[in-house]
PDB file of C-alpha atoms in Angstrom:
ATOM      1  CA  MET A 959     -39.791 -48.076  -9.937  1.00 57.00           C
ATOM      2  CA  ASP A 960     -40.816 -44.489 -10.089  1.00 85.00           C
ATOM      3  CA  ALA A 961     -38.389 -42.782 -11.453  1.00 92.00           C
ATOM      4  CA  GLU A 962     -38.911 -39.528  -9.599  1.00 93.00           C
ATOM      5  CA  LEU A 963     -38.213 -41.322  -6.447  1.00 96.00           C
ATOM      6  CA  VAL A 964     -34.757 -42.228  -7.660  1.00 97.00           C
ATOM      7  CA  ARG A 965     -34.261 -38.623  -9.181  1.00 97.00           C
ATOM      8  CA  ALA A 966     -35.224 -37.162  -5.264  1.00 97.00           C
ATOM      9  CA  TRP A 967     -33.126 -39.514  -3.588  1.00 98.00           C
ATOM     10  CA  GLY A 968     -30.046 -38.289  -6.146  1.00 98.00           C
ATOM     11  CA  VAL A 969     -30.939 -34.822  -5.599  1.00 98.00           C
ATOM     12  CA  GLY A 970     -31.671 -34.634  -2.141  1.00 98.00           C
ATOM     13  CA  TRP A 971     -28.471 -36.816  -1.103  1.00 98.00           C
ATOM     14  CA  ALA A 972     -26.659 -33.856  -3.077  1.00 98.00           C
ATOM     15  CA  VAL A 973     -28.496 -31.169  -0.964  1.00 98.00           C
ATOM     16  CA  SER A 974     -27.820 -33.173   2.127  1.00 98.00           C
ATOM     17  CA  ARG A 975     -23.775 -33.435   1.402  1.00 98.00           C
ATOM     18  CA  ARG A 976     -23.938 -30.045   0.618  1.00 98.00           C
ATOM     19  CA  LYS A 977     -22.729 -30.721  -3.323  1.00 98.00           C
ATOM     20  CA  PRO A 978     -23.261 -28.600  -6.000  1.00 96.00           C
ATOM     21  CA  ARG A 979     -26.720 -28.805  -7.823  1.00 96.00           C
ATOM     22  CA  PRO A 980     -26.330 -32.238 -10.151  1.00 98.00           C
ATOM     23  CA  ASP A 981     -25.959 -32.325 -13.841  1.00 98.00           C
ATOM     24  CA  GLU A 982     -28.615 -33.651 -16.084  1.00 97.00           C
ATOM     25  CA  HIS A 983     -27.850 -36.550 -18.428  1.00 97.00           C
ATOM     26  CA  PRO A 984     -30.050 -38.464 -20.568  1.00 96.00           C
ATOM     27  CA  TRP A 985     -29.623 -41.612 -18.186  1.00 96.00           C
ATOM     28  CA  GLY A 986     -29.940 -39.162 -15.253  1.00 97.00           C
ATOM     29  CA  LEU A 987     -28.108 -37.192 -12.929  1.00 98.00           C
ATOM     30  CA  TYR A 988     -24.352 -36.573 -12.291  1.00 98.00           C
ATOM     31  CA  ILE A 989     -22.937 -35.021  -8.823  1.00 98.00           C
ATOM     32  CA  GLU A 990     -19.508 -33.794  -8.438  1.00 98.00           C
ATOM     33  CA  VAL A 991     -18.477 -35.400  -4.975  1.00 98.00           C
ATOM     34  CA  GLY A 992     -14.403 -34.231  -5.020  1.00 97.00           C
ATOM     35  CA  ARG A 993     -13.336 -36.959  -2.698  1.00 97.00           C
ATOM     36  CA  PRO A 994     -10.110 -39.384  -3.325  1.00 97.00           C
ATOM     37  CA  ASP A 995     -12.242 -42.737  -3.166  1.00 97.00           C
ATOM     38  CA  GLN A 996     -15.470 -41.044  -4.590  1.00 98.00           C
ATOM     39  CA  VAL A 997     -14.751 -38.368  -7.276  1.00 98.00           C
ATOM     40  CA  GLY A 998     -18.408 -38.256  -8.418  1.00 98.00           C
ATOM     41  CA  ARG A 999     -21.475 -40.268  -8.882  1.00 98.00           C
ATOM     42  CA  HIS A1000     -24.188 -40.900 -11.763  1.00 98.00           C
ATOM     43  CA  VAL A1001     -27.717 -41.670 -10.704  1.00 98.00           C
ATOM     44  CA  VAL A1002     -29.074 -43.813 -13.366  1.00 98.00           C
ATOM     45  CA  VAL A1003     -32.934 -42.647 -12.763  1.00 96.00           C
ATOM     46  CA  ASP A1004     -34.322 -45.211 -16.100  1.00 89.00           C
ATOM     47  CA  ALA A1005     -32.082 -47.820 -14.635  1.00 91.00           C
ATOM     48  CA  ASP A1006     -32.302 -50.435 -18.156  1.00 95.00           C
ATOM     49  CA  GLU A1007     -29.620 -51.928 -19.955  1.00 97.00           C
ATOM     50  CA  PRO A1008     -28.965 -49.502 -22.366  1.00 97.00           C
ATOM     51  CA  ALA A1009     -28.905 -46.327 -19.884  1.00 97.00           C
ATOM     52  CA  VAL A1010     -26.912 -48.017 -17.809  1.00 98.00           C
ATOM     53  CA  ARG A1011     -24.299 -48.900 -20.803  1.00 97.00           C
ATOM     54  CA  ARG A1012     -24.398 -44.836 -21.915  1.00 97.00           C
ATOM     55  CA  ALA A1013     -23.444 -43.669 -18.053  1.00 98.00           C
ATOM     56  CA  ALA A1014     -20.923 -46.050 -17.562  1.00 98.00           C
ATOM     57  CA  ALA A1015     -19.372 -45.322 -21.306  1.00 97.00           C
ATOM     58  CA  SER A1016     -19.158 -41.611 -20.287  1.00 97.00           C
ATOM     59  CA  VAL A1017     -16.801 -41.942 -17.553  1.00 98.00           C
ATOM     60  CA  ARG A1018     -13.267 -41.233 -17.975  1.00 97.00           C
ATOM     61  CA  VAL A1019     -12.183 -40.651 -14.600  1.00 98.00           C
ATOM     62  CA  PRO A1020     -11.388 -43.484 -11.904  1.00 98.00           C
ATOM     63  CA  TYR A1021     -13.090 -43.829  -8.452  1.00 98.00           C
ATOM     64  CA  THR A1022     -16.196 -42.557 -10.376  1.00 98.00           C
ATOM     65  CA  TRP A1023     -19.455 -44.198  -9.153  1.00 98.00           C
ATOM     66  CA  LEU A1024     -22.900 -45.258 -10.566  1.00 98.00           C
ATOM     67  CA  LYS A1025     -25.768 -45.896  -8.353  1.00 98.00           C
ATOM     68  CA  VAL A1026     -28.475 -48.100 -10.183  1.00 98.00           C
ATOM     69  CA  PRO A1027     -31.788 -48.903  -8.700  1.00 97.00           C
ATOM     70  CA  ARG A1028     -31.598 -52.323  -9.878  1.00 97.00           C
ATOM     71  CA  GLU A1029     -30.122 -55.775  -8.169  1.00 97.00           C
ATOM     72  CA  PRO A1030     -26.206 -55.388  -8.456  1.00 97.00           C
ATOM     73  CA  GLN A1031     -26.281 -58.941 -10.105  1.00 97.00           C
ATOM     74  CA  ASP A1032     -28.171 -57.504 -13.231  1.00 96.00           C
ATOM     75  CA  VAL A1033     -26.526 -54.645 -13.393  1.00 98.00           C
ATOM     76  CA  ALA A1034     -23.037 -56.397 -13.221  1.00 97.00           C
ATOM     77  CA  ARG A1035     -24.061 -57.850 -16.332  1.00 97.00           C
ATOM     78  CA  TRP A1036     -24.185 -54.552 -18.142  1.00 97.00           C
ATOM     79  CA  LEU A1037     -20.751 -52.800 -16.880  1.00 98.00           C
ATOM     80  CA  PRO A1038     -17.788 -52.763 -19.480  1.00 96.00           C
ATOM     81  CA  ARG A1039     -14.409 -53.546 -18.329  1.00 96.00           C
ATOM     82  CA  GLY A1040     -12.936 -51.505 -15.727  1.00 97.00           C
ATOM     83  CA  TRP A1041     -16.134 -51.317 -13.745  1.00 98.00           C
ATOM     84  CA  VAL A1042     -16.560 -53.312 -10.323  1.00 97.00           C
ATOM     85  CA  VAL A1043     -19.829 -53.288  -8.181  1.00 98.00           C
ATOM     86  CA  ASP A1044     -19.340 -52.914  -4.974  1.00 97.00           C
ATOM     87  CA  ALA A1045     -21.402 -55.190  -2.411  1.00 94.00           C
ATOM     88  CA  ALA A1046     -20.756 -53.355   0.566  1.00 93.00           C
ATOM     89  CA  GLU A1047     -21.908 -50.263  -1.076  1.00 95.00           C
ATOM     90  CA  SER A1048     -24.897 -51.478  -2.300  1.00 97.00           C
ATOM     91  CA  GLY A1049     -28.207 -50.872  -0.956  1.00 97.00           C
ATOM     92  CA  HIS A1050     -31.903 -50.404  -0.615  1.00 98.00           C
ATOM     93  CA  LEU A1051     -34.245 -47.783  -2.139  1.00 98.00           C
ATOM     94  CA  MET A1052     -36.877 -47.360   0.388  1.00 98.00           C
ATOM     95  CA  ALA A1053     -39.802 -44.714   0.791  1.00 98.00           C
ATOM     96  CA  VAL A1054     -42.793 -44.062   3.450  1.00 98.00           C
ATOM     97  CA  ARG A1055     -45.577 -41.625   3.683  1.00 98.00           C
ATOM     98  CA  LEU A1056     -44.448 -39.487   6.701  1.00 98.00           C
ATOM     99  CA  ARG A1057     -46.560 -38.638   9.821  1.00 97.00           C
ATOM    100  CA  THR A1058     -46.211 -37.616  13.462  1.00 97.00           C
ATOM    101  CA  SER A1059     -45.319 -39.463  16.336  1.00 97.00           C
ATOM    102  CA  ASN A1060     -44.169 -36.700  19.296  1.00 97.00           C
ATOM    103  CA  PRO A1061     -41.345 -38.890  19.982  1.00 97.00           C
ATOM    104  CA  ARG A1062     -39.357 -38.541  23.454  1.00 97.00           C
ATOM    105  CA  ALA A1063     -35.376 -38.979  24.156  1.00 97.00           C
ATOM    106  CA  PRO A1064     -35.033 -42.487  25.701  1.00 97.00           C
ATOM    107  CA  GLU A1065     -33.898 -41.537  29.403  1.00 97.00           C
ATOM    108  CA  GLY A1066     -30.525 -40.585  29.987  1.00 97.00           C
ATOM    109  CA  TYR A1067     -30.249 -38.990  26.559  1.00 98.00           C
ATOM    110  CA  ARG A1068     -31.073 -35.621  25.328  1.00 98.00           C
ATOM    111  CA  ALA A1069     -31.746 -34.020  21.557  1.00 98.00           C
ATOM    112  CA  LEU A1070     -30.489 -30.883  19.692  1.00 98.00           C
ATOM    113  CA  VAL A1071     -32.563 -30.344  16.573  1.00 98.00           C
ATOM    114  CA  GLU A1072     -31.239 -27.628  13.966  1.00 98.00           C
ATOM    115  CA  THR A1073     -32.275 -26.634  10.207  1.00 97.00           C
ATOM    116  CA  ALA A1074     -29.831 -24.944   7.799  1.00 96.00           C
ATOM    117  CA  GLY A1075     -29.750 -24.319   4.135  1.00 94.00           C
ATOM    118  CA  GLY A1076     -32.974 -27.044   3.545  1.00 95.00           C
ATOM    119  CA  VAL A1077     -31.262 -29.599   5.837  1.00 98.00           C
ATOM    120  CA  THR A1078     -32.637 -30.667   9.287  1.00 98.00           C
ATOM    121  CA  TYR A1079     -30.209 -32.052  11.655  1.00 98.00           C
ATOM    122  CA  VAL A1080     -30.891 -34.047  14.611  1.00 98.00           C
ATOM    123  CA  ARG A1081     -28.048 -35.385  17.204  1.00 98.00           C
ATOM    124  CA  VAL A1082     -28.749 -37.104  20.221  1.00 98.00           C
ATOM    125  CA  PHE A1083     -26.349 -36.667  23.423  1.00 98.00           C
ATOM    126  CA  ASP A1084     -25.924 -38.969  26.336  1.00 98.00           C
ATOM    127  CA  ALA A1085     -26.208 -37.287  30.113  1.00 96.00           C
ATOM    128  CA  ALA A1086     -22.466 -36.935  30.283  1.00 97.00           C
ATOM    129  CA  GLY A1087     -22.344 -34.731  26.818  1.00 97.00           C
ATOM    130  CA  GLN A1088     -20.957 -37.680  24.525  1.00 98.00           C
ATOM    131  CA  PHE A1089     -22.304 -37.984  21.137  1.00 98.00           C
ATOM    132  CA  ALA A1090     -24.317 -40.937  20.853  1.00 98.00           C
ATOM    133  CA  ALA A1091     -26.209 -40.738  17.487  1.00 98.00           C
ATOM    134  CA  LYS A1092     -27.153 -38.583  14.575  1.00 98.00           C
ATOM    135  CA  GLY A1093     -29.409 -38.058  11.277  1.00 98.00           C
ATOM    136  CA  GLN A1094     -30.391 -35.513   8.824  1.00 98.00           C
ATOM    137  CA  LEU A1095     -33.115 -34.563   6.233  1.00 98.00           C
ATOM    138  CA  ALA A1096     -33.106 -32.707   3.227  1.00 98.00           C
ATOM    139  CA  ALA A1097     -36.458 -31.008   2.427  1.00 97.00           C
ATOM    140  CA  LEU A1098     -37.166 -30.958  -1.534  1.00 96.00           C
ATOM    141  CA  GLY A1099     -40.711 -29.755  -1.714  1.00 95.00           C
ATOM    142  CA  GLU A1100     -42.835 -32.521  -0.539  1.00 96.00           C
ATOM    143  CA  ALA A1101     -39.998 -34.844  -0.561  1.00 98.00           C
ATOM    144  CA  GLY A1102     -37.558 -35.205   2.331  1.00 98.00           C
ATOM    145  CA  ILE A1103     -34.357 -37.666   1.846  1.00 98.00           C
ATOM    146  CA  VAL A1104     -32.956 -38.930   4.694  1.00 98.00           C
ATOM    147  CA  ASP A1105     -29.087 -39.365   5.464  1.00 98.00           C
ATOM    148  CA  ARG A1106     -26.429 -40.244   7.504  1.00 98.00           C
ATOM    149  CA  VAL A1107     -28.658 -41.885  10.163  1.00 98.00           C
ATOM    150  CA  VAL A1108     -25.929 -43.331  12.814  1.00 97.00           C
ATOM    151  CA  THR A1109     -25.634 -44.563  16.434  1.00 98.00           C
ATOM    152  CA  GLU A1110     -22.462 -45.003  17.917  1.00 98.00           C
ATOM    153  CA  GLU A1111     -21.471 -48.376  18.966  1.00 97.00           C
ATOM    154  CA  ALA A1112     -21.709 -48.087  22.689  1.00 97.00           C
ATOM    155  CA  HIS A1113     -25.034 -46.749  22.687  1.00 98.00           C
ATOM    156  CA  ARG A1114     -26.842 -48.841  20.125  1.00 96.00           C
ATOM    157  CA  ARG A1115     -30.082 -50.853  21.087  1.00 95.00           C
ATOM    158  CA  ARG A1116     -31.388 -48.194  23.358  1.00 97.00           C
ATOM    159  CA  GLY A1117     -34.060 -46.954  20.679  1.00 97.00           C
ATOM    160  CA  LEU A1118     -31.891 -44.161  19.241  1.00 98.00           C
ATOM    161  CA  GLY A1119     -32.019 -44.823  15.987  1.00 97.00           C
ATOM    162  CA  ALA A1120     -35.655 -44.944  16.099  1.00 97.00           C
ATOM    163  CA  PHE A1121     -36.097 -41.844  18.122  1.00 98.00           C
ATOM    164  CA  VAL A1122     -33.561 -40.159  15.662  1.00 98.00           C
ATOM    165  CA  MET A1123     -35.920 -41.326  12.408  1.00 98.00           C
ATOM    166  CA  ARG A1124     -39.242 -40.031  14.209  1.00 98.00           C
ATOM    167  CA  THR A1125     -37.811 -36.695  15.218  1.00 98.00           C
ATOM    168  CA  LEU A1126     -36.803 -36.301  11.886  1.00 98.00           C
ATOM    169  CA  ALA A1127     -40.171 -37.017  10.654  1.00 98.00           C
ATOM    170  CA  ASP A1128     -41.923 -34.745  12.824  1.00 98.00           C
ATOM    171  CA  ARG A1129     -40.207 -31.589  11.720  1.00 97.00           C
ATOM    172  CA  ALA A1130     -40.281 -32.759   8.121  1.00 98.00           C
ATOM    173  CA  VAL A1131     -44.038 -33.056   8.154  1.00 98.00           C
ATOM    174  CA  ALA A1132     -44.467 -29.648  10.128  1.00 97.00           C
ATOM    175  CA  ASP A1133     -42.484 -27.996   7.195  1.00 95.00           C
ATOM    176  CA  GLY A1134     -45.120 -29.580   4.696  1.00 97.00           C
ATOM    177  CA  VAL A1135     -42.822 -32.620   3.574  1.00 98.00           C
ATOM    178  CA  THR A1136     -44.978 -35.874   3.119  1.00 97.00           C
ATOM    179  CA  LEU A1137     -42.822 -38.502   1.781  1.00 98.00           C
ATOM    180  CA  GLY A1138     -39.778 -39.842   3.391  1.00 98.00           C
ATOM    181  CA  VAL A1139     -36.809 -41.350   1.035  1.00 98.00           C
ATOM    182  CA  LEU A1140     -33.647 -42.742   1.762  1.00 98.00           C
ATOM    183  CA  GLY A1141     -30.764 -45.142   0.833  1.00 98.00           C
ATOM    184  CA  ALA A1142     -30.309 -48.056   3.151  1.00 97.00           C
ATOM    185  CA  THR A1143     -27.553 -50.752   4.027  1.00 95.00           C
ATOM    186  CA  ASP A1144     -28.695 -54.229   5.021  1.00 93.00           C
ATOM    187  CA  GLU A1145     -28.629 -53.294   8.453  1.00 91.00           C
ATOM    188  CA  GLY A1146     -30.393 -50.183   8.511  1.00 94.00           C
ATOM    189  CA  ARG A1147     -33.119 -51.687   6.233  1.00 96.00           C
ATOM    190  CA  ALA A1148     -34.027 -54.138   9.211  1.00 93.00           C
ATOM    191  CA  LEU A1149     -34.419 -50.854  11.336  1.00 93.00           C
ATOM    192  CA  TYR A1150     -36.134 -48.825   8.792  1.00 97.00           C
ATOM    193  CA  GLU A1151     -39.092 -51.527   7.957  1.00 98.00           C
ATOM    194  CA  THR A1152     -40.162 -51.517  11.808  1.00 96.00           C
ATOM    195  CA  LEU A1153     -40.673 -47.982  11.416  1.00 97.00           C
ATOM    196  CA  GLY A1154     -42.630 -48.451   8.236  1.00 97.00           C
ATOM    197  CA  TRP A1155     -40.580 -47.853   5.376  1.00 98.00           C
ATOM    198  CA  LYS A1156     -40.987 -50.165   2.490  1.00 98.00           C
ATOM    199  CA  ARG A1157     -38.334 -50.967   0.120  1.00 97.00           C
ATOM    200  CA  HIS A1158     -38.784 -49.675  -3.402  1.00 96.00           C
ATOM    201  CA  ALA A1159     -35.662 -51.117  -5.311  1.00 96.00           C
ATOM    202  CA  ALA A1160     -32.215 -52.757  -4.484  1.00 97.00           C
ATOM    203  CA  LEU A1161     -29.568 -49.725  -4.853  1.00 97.00           C
ATOM    204  CA  ALA A1162     -26.538 -51.296  -6.928  1.00 98.00           C
ATOM    205  CA  ALA A1163     -23.168 -49.315  -6.197  1.00 98.00           C
ATOM    206  CA  CYS A1164     -20.479 -50.001  -8.843  1.00 98.00           C
ATOM    207  CA  VAL A1165     -17.241 -47.896  -9.258  1.00 98.00           C
ATOM    208  CA  TYR A1166     -14.758 -47.420 -12.379  1.00 98.00           C
ATOM    209  CA  ARG A1167     -11.130 -48.953 -11.534  1.00 97.00           C
ATOM    210  CA  PRO A1168      -9.608 -49.286 -14.440  1.00 94.00           C
TER     211      PRO A1168
END
């Protein structure tokens, strides 16, 4: 696993979510999230057993998370008491070399594309002006971290997810971004693989619930 890929994902997630710049630790990054269900998250960059153990041992505040680029069952064996691997929040670290494709919105839909603070936002609306899909990308030099790609239930299976991804890629390439990185759910992974994205590692999600 390329540690720089993991690091880019962690930093890009913080930029995308408008969180403070991550703090550096021997095992990786810490991001202050500030939610009741996620006070903060550690991203373990070099994800061997000693690094995971050190990161977990540093945590004293409940609902602090670890994101680890390893299989969840492996990470579970390394965690001290009070930690839980959350299967629903675990996923996949994926990447792709970005290219332009000049996508068109599916018939009956229109897209709004905006960039602010280094983050590009794509929002898709139907003919009645109702929100249908969205996604965003945080640019970090040559890397772009894709985040919050969502299609509303009533608008699924119409190609909107692929359209959002391609639109983000086109804008990113125009801005000098060449590498796309994201953390995917199982469902999202299936979509991204059809667009050429490759899985580089599992992403185990672990939470401290003493």
